[in-house]
PDB file of C-alpha atoms in Angstrom:
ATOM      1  CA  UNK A  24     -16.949 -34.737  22.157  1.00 62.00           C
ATOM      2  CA  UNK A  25     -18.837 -33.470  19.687  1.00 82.00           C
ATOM      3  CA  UNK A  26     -19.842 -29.914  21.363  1.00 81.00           C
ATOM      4  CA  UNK A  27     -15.583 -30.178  20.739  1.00 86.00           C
ATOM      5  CA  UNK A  28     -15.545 -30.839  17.609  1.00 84.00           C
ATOM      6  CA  UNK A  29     -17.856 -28.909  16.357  1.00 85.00           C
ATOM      7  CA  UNK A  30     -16.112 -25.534  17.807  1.00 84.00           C
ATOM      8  CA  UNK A  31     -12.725 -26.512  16.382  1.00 87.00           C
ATOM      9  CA  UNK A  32     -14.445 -26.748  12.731  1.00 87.00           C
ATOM     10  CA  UNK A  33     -16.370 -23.234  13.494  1.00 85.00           C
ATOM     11  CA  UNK A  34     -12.759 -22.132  14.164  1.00 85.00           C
ATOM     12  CA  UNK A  35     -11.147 -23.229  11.331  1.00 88.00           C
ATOM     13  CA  UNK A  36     -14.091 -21.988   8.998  1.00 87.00           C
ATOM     14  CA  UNK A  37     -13.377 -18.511  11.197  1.00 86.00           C
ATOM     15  CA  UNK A  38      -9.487 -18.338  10.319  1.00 84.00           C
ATOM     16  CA  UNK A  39      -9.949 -19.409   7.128  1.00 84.00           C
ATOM     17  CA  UNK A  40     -12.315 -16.627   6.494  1.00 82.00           C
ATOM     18  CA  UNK A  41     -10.387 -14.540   8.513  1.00 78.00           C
ATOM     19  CA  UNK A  42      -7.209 -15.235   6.038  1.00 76.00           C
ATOM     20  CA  UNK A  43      -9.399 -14.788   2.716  1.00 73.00           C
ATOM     21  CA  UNK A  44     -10.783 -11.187   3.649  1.00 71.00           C
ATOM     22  CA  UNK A  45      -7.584 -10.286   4.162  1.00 68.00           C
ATOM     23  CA  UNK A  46      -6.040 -11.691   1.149  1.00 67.00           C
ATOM     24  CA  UNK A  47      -8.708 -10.299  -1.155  1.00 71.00           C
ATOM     25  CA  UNK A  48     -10.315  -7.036   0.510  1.00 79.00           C
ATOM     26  CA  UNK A  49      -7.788  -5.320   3.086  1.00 84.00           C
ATOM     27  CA  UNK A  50      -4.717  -5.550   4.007  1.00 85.00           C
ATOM     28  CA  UNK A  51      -2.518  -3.514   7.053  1.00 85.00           C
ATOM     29  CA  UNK A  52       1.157  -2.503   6.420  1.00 85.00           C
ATOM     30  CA  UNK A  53       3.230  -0.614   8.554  1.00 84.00           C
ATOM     31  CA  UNK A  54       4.874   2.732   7.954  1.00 84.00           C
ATOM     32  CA  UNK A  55       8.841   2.148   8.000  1.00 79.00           C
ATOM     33  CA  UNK A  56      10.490   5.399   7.082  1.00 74.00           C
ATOM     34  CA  UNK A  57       8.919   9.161   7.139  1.00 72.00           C
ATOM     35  CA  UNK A  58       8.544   9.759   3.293  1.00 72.00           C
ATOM     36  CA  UNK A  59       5.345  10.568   3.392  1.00 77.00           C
ATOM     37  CA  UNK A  60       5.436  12.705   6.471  1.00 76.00           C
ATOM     38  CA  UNK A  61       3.801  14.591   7.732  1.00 78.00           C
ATOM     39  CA  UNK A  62       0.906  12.348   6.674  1.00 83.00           C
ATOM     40  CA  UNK A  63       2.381   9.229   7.526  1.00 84.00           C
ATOM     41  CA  UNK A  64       4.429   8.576  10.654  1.00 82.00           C
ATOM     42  CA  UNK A  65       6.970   5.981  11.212  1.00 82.00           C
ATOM     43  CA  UNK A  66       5.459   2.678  12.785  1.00 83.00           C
ATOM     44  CA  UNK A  67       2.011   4.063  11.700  1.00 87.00           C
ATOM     45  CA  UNK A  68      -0.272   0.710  10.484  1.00 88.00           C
ATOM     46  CA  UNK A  69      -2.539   2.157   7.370  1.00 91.00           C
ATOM     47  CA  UNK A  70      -5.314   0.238   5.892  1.00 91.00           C
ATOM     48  CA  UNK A  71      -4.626  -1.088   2.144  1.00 92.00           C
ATOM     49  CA  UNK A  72      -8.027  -1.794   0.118  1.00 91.00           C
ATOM     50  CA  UNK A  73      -7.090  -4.081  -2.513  1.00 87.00           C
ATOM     51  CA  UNK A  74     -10.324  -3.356  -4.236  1.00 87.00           C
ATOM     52  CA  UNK A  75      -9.746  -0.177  -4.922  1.00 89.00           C
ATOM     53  CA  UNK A  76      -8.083  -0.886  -8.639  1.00 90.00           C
ATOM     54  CA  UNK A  77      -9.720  -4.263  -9.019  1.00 84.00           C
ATOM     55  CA  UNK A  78      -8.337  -7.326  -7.200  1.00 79.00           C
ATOM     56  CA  UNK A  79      -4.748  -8.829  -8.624  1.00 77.00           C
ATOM     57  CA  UNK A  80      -4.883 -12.061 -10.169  1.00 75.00           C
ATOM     58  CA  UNK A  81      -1.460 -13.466 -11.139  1.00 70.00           C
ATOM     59  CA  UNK A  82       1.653 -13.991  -9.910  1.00 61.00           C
ATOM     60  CA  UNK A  83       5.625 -12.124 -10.695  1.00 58.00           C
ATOM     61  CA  UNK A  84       7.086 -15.808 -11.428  1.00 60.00           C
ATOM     62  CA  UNK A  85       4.787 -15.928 -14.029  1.00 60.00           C
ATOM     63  CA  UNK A  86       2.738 -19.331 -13.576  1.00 67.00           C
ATOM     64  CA  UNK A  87      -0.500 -17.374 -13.788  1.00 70.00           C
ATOM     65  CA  UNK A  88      -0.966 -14.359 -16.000  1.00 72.00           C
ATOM     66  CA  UNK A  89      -1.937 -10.785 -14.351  1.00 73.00           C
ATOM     67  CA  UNK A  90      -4.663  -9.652 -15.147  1.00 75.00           C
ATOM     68  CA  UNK A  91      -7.236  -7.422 -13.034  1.00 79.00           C
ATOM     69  CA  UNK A  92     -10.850  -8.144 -11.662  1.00 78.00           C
ATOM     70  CA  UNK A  93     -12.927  -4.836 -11.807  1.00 80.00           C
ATOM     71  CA  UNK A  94     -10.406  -3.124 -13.146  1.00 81.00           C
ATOM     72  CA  UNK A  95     -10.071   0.781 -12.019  1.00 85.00           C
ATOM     73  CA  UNK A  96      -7.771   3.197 -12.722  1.00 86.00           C
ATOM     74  CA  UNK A  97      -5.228   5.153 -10.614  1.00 90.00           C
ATOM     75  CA  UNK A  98      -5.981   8.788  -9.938  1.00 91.00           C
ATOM     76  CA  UNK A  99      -3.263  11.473  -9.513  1.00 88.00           C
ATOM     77  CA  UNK A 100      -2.587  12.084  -5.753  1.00 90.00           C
ATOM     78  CA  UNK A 101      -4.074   8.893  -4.370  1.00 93.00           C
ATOM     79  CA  UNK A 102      -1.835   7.181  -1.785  1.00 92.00           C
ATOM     80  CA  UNK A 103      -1.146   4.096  -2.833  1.00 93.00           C
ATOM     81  CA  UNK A 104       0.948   1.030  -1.637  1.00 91.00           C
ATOM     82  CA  UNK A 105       2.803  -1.019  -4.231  1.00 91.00           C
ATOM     83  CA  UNK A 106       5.658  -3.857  -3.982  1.00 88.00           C
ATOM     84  CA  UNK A 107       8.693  -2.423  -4.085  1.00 87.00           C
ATOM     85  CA  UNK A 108      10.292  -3.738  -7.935  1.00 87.00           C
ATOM     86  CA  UNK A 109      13.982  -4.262  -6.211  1.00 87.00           C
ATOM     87  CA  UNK A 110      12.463  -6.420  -3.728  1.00 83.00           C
ATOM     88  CA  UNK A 111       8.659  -7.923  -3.980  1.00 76.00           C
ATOM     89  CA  UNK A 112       8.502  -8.885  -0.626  1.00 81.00           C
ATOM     90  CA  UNK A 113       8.780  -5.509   0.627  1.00 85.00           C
ATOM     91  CA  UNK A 114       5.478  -2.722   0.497  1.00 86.00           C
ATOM     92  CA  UNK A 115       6.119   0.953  -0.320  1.00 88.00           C
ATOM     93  CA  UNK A 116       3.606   3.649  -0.032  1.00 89.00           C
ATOM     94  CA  UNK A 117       3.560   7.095  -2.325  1.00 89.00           C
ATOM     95  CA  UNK A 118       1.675   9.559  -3.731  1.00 89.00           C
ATOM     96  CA  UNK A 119       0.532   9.292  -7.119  1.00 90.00           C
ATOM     97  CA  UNK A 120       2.224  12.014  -9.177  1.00 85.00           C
ATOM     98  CA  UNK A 121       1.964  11.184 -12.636  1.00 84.00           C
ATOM     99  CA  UNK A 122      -0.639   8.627 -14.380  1.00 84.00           C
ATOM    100  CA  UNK A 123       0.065   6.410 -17.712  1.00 82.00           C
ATOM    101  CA  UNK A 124       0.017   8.445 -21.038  1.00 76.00           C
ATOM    102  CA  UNK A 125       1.585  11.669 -18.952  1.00 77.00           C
ATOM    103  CA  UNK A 126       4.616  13.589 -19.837  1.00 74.00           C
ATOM    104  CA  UNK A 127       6.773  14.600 -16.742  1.00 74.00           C
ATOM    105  CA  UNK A 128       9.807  16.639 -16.629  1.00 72.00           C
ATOM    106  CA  UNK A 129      11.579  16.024 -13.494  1.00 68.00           C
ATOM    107  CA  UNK A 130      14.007  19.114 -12.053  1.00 66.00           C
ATOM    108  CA  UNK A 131      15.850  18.374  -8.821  1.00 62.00           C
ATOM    109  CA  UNK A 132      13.005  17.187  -6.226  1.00 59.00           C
ATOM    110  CA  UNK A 133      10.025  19.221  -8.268  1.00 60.00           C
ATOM    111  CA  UNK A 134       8.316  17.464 -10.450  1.00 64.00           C
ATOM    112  CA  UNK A 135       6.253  19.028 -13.558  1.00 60.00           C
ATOM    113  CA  UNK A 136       3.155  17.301 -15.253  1.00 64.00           C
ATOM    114  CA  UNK A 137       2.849  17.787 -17.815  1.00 60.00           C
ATOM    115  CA  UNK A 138       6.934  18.380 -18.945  1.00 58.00           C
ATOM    116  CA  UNK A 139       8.878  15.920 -21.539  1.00 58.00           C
ATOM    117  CA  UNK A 140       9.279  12.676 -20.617  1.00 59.00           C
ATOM    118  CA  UNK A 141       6.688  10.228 -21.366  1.00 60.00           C
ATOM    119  CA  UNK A 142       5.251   7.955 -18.325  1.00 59.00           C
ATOM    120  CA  UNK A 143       6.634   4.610 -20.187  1.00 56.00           C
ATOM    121  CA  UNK A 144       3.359   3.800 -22.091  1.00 58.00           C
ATOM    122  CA  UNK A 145       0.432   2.483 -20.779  1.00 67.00           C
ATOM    123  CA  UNK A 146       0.144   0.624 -16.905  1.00 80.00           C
ATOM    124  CA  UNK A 147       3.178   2.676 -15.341  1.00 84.00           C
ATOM    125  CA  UNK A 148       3.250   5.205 -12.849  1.00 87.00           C
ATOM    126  CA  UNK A 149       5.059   7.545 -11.346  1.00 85.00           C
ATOM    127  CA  UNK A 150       5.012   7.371  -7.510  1.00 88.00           C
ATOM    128  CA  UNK A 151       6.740  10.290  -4.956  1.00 83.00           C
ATOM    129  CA  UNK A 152       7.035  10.672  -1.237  1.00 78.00           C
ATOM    130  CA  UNK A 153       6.665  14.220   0.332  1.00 68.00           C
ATOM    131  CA  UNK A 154       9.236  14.049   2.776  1.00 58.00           C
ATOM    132  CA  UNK A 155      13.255  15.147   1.588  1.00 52.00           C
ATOM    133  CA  UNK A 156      14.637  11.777   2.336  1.00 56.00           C
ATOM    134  CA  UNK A 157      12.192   9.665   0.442  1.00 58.00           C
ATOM    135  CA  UNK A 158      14.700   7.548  -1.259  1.00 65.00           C
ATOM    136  CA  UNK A 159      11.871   4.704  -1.869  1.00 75.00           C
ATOM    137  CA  UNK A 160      10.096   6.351  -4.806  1.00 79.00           C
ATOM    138  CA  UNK A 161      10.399   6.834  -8.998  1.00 81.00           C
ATOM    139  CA  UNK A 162      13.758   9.097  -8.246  1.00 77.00           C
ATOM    140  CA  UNK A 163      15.134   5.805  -7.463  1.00 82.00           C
ATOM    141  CA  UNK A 164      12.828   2.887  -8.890  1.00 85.00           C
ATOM    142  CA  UNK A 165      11.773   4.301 -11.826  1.00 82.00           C
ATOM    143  CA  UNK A 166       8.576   4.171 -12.962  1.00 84.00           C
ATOM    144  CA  UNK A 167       5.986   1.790 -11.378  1.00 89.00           C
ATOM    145  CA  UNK A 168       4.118  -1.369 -13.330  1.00 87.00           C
ATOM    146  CA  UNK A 169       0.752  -1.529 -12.026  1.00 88.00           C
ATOM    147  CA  UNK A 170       1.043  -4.836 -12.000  1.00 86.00           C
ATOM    148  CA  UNK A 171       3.478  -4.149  -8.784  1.00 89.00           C
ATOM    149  CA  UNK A 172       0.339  -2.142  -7.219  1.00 90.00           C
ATOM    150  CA  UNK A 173      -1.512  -3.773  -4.366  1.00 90.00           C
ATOM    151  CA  UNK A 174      -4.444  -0.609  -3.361  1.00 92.00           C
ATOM    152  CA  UNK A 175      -4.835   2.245  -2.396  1.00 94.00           C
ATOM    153  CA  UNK A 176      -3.997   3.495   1.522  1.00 93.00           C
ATOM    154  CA  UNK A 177      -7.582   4.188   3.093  1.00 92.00           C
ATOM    155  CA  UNK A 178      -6.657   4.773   6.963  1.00 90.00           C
ATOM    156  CA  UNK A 179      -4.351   4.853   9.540  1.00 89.00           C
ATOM    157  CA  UNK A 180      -5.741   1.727  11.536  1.00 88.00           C
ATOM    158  CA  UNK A 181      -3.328   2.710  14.691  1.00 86.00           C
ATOM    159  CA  UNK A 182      -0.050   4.262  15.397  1.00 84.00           C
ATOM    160  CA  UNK A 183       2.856   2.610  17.776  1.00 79.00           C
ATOM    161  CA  UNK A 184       6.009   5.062  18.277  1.00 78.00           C
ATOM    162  CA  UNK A 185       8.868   2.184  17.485  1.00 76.00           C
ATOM    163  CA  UNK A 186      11.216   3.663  19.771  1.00 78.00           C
ATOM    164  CA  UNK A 187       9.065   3.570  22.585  1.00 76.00           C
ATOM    165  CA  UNK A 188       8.251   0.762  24.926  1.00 77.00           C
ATOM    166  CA  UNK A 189       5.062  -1.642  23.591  1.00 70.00           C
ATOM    167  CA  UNK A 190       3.149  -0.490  26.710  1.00 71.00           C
ATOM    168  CA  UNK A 191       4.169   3.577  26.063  1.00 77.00           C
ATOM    169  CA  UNK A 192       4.223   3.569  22.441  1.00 74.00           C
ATOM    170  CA  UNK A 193       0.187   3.800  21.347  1.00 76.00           C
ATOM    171  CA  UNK A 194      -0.719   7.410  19.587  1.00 75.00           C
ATOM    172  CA  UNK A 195      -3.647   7.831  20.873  1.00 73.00           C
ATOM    173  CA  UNK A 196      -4.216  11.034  18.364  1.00 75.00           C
ATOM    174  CA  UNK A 197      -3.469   8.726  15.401  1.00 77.00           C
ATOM    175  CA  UNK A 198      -6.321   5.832  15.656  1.00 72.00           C
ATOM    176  CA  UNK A 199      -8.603   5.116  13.277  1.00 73.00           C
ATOM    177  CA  UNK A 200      -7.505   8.204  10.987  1.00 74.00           C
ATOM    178  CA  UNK A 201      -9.705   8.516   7.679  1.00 76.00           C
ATOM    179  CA  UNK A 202      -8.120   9.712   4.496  1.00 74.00           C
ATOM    180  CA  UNK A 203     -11.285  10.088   2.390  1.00 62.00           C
TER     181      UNK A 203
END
């Protein structure tokens, strides 16, 4: 009984660890669309380091200010995955185009930094896909609060074709991808 017990507590302790380190260090989201292509391929699962701009503390509702443990800032061209402000519970990833304190000038699909519109004071952002149909970005949000930013996109953890069967759909050639 107690070789029993004693393995169901070393379990729990596991999951619960398990469930912090995910929480607070990494976290894996999957590609949806091809915006970022031809970096990022639909039903690719990329590896989000929540450290990488300081851990969020807070919440959207409110009940507990946001604020930012070891606090970092954003550089221009960093991939980064953010809640999407329409809809929290969903995760976008962009590119970095334009940082806090830049003027942009946008023209079509090009944008210019420096141009003539000011990035909307300090802690916003202005995030872009690559690919022509990336209708998730700051042509259609807006700017981005980095209060809505979660980390920065690190790897491509593995890569399962959607339209394929489970058992056909593994990319090999897309495992464990690096983006340092």
């Amino acid at each position: 009984m107690r070789k029993t017990a004693k393995f169901i507590i070393a379990l729990i302790l596991a999951l619960i660890l398990m469930l912090g380190f995910r929480a607070m260090v990494f976290t894996i989201c999957t590609v949806e669309g091809d915006a970022l292509s031809p970096l990022f391929c639909k039903g690719d699962r990329v590896l989000v380091n929540r450290w990488s701009y300081g851990l969020r503390v807070g919440s959207n509702d409110g009940l507990i200010g946001y604020t930012r443990i070891g606090r970092s800032s954003v550089s221009r061209g960093d991939i980064v995955a953010f809640e999407n402000p329409q809809n929290t519970d969903q995760v976008l990833i962009c590119r970095c185009k334009a940082l806090p304190g830049d003027t942009i000038e946008h023209n079509g699909q090009q944008l210019v930094v420096p141009g003539l519109v000011n990035c909307a004071g300090r802690d916003y952002y202005w995030m872009q896909g690559i690919g022509t149909d990336s209708i998730a970005d700051s042509h259609t949000l807006g700017f981005i609060s980095e209060e809505l930013i979660i980390g920065r996109v690190t790897a491509i953890v593995y890569s399962h074709n959607p339209d394929a069967p489970f058992w056909r759909g593994w990319q090999h050639n897309r495992t464990l991808m690096s983006l340092q």
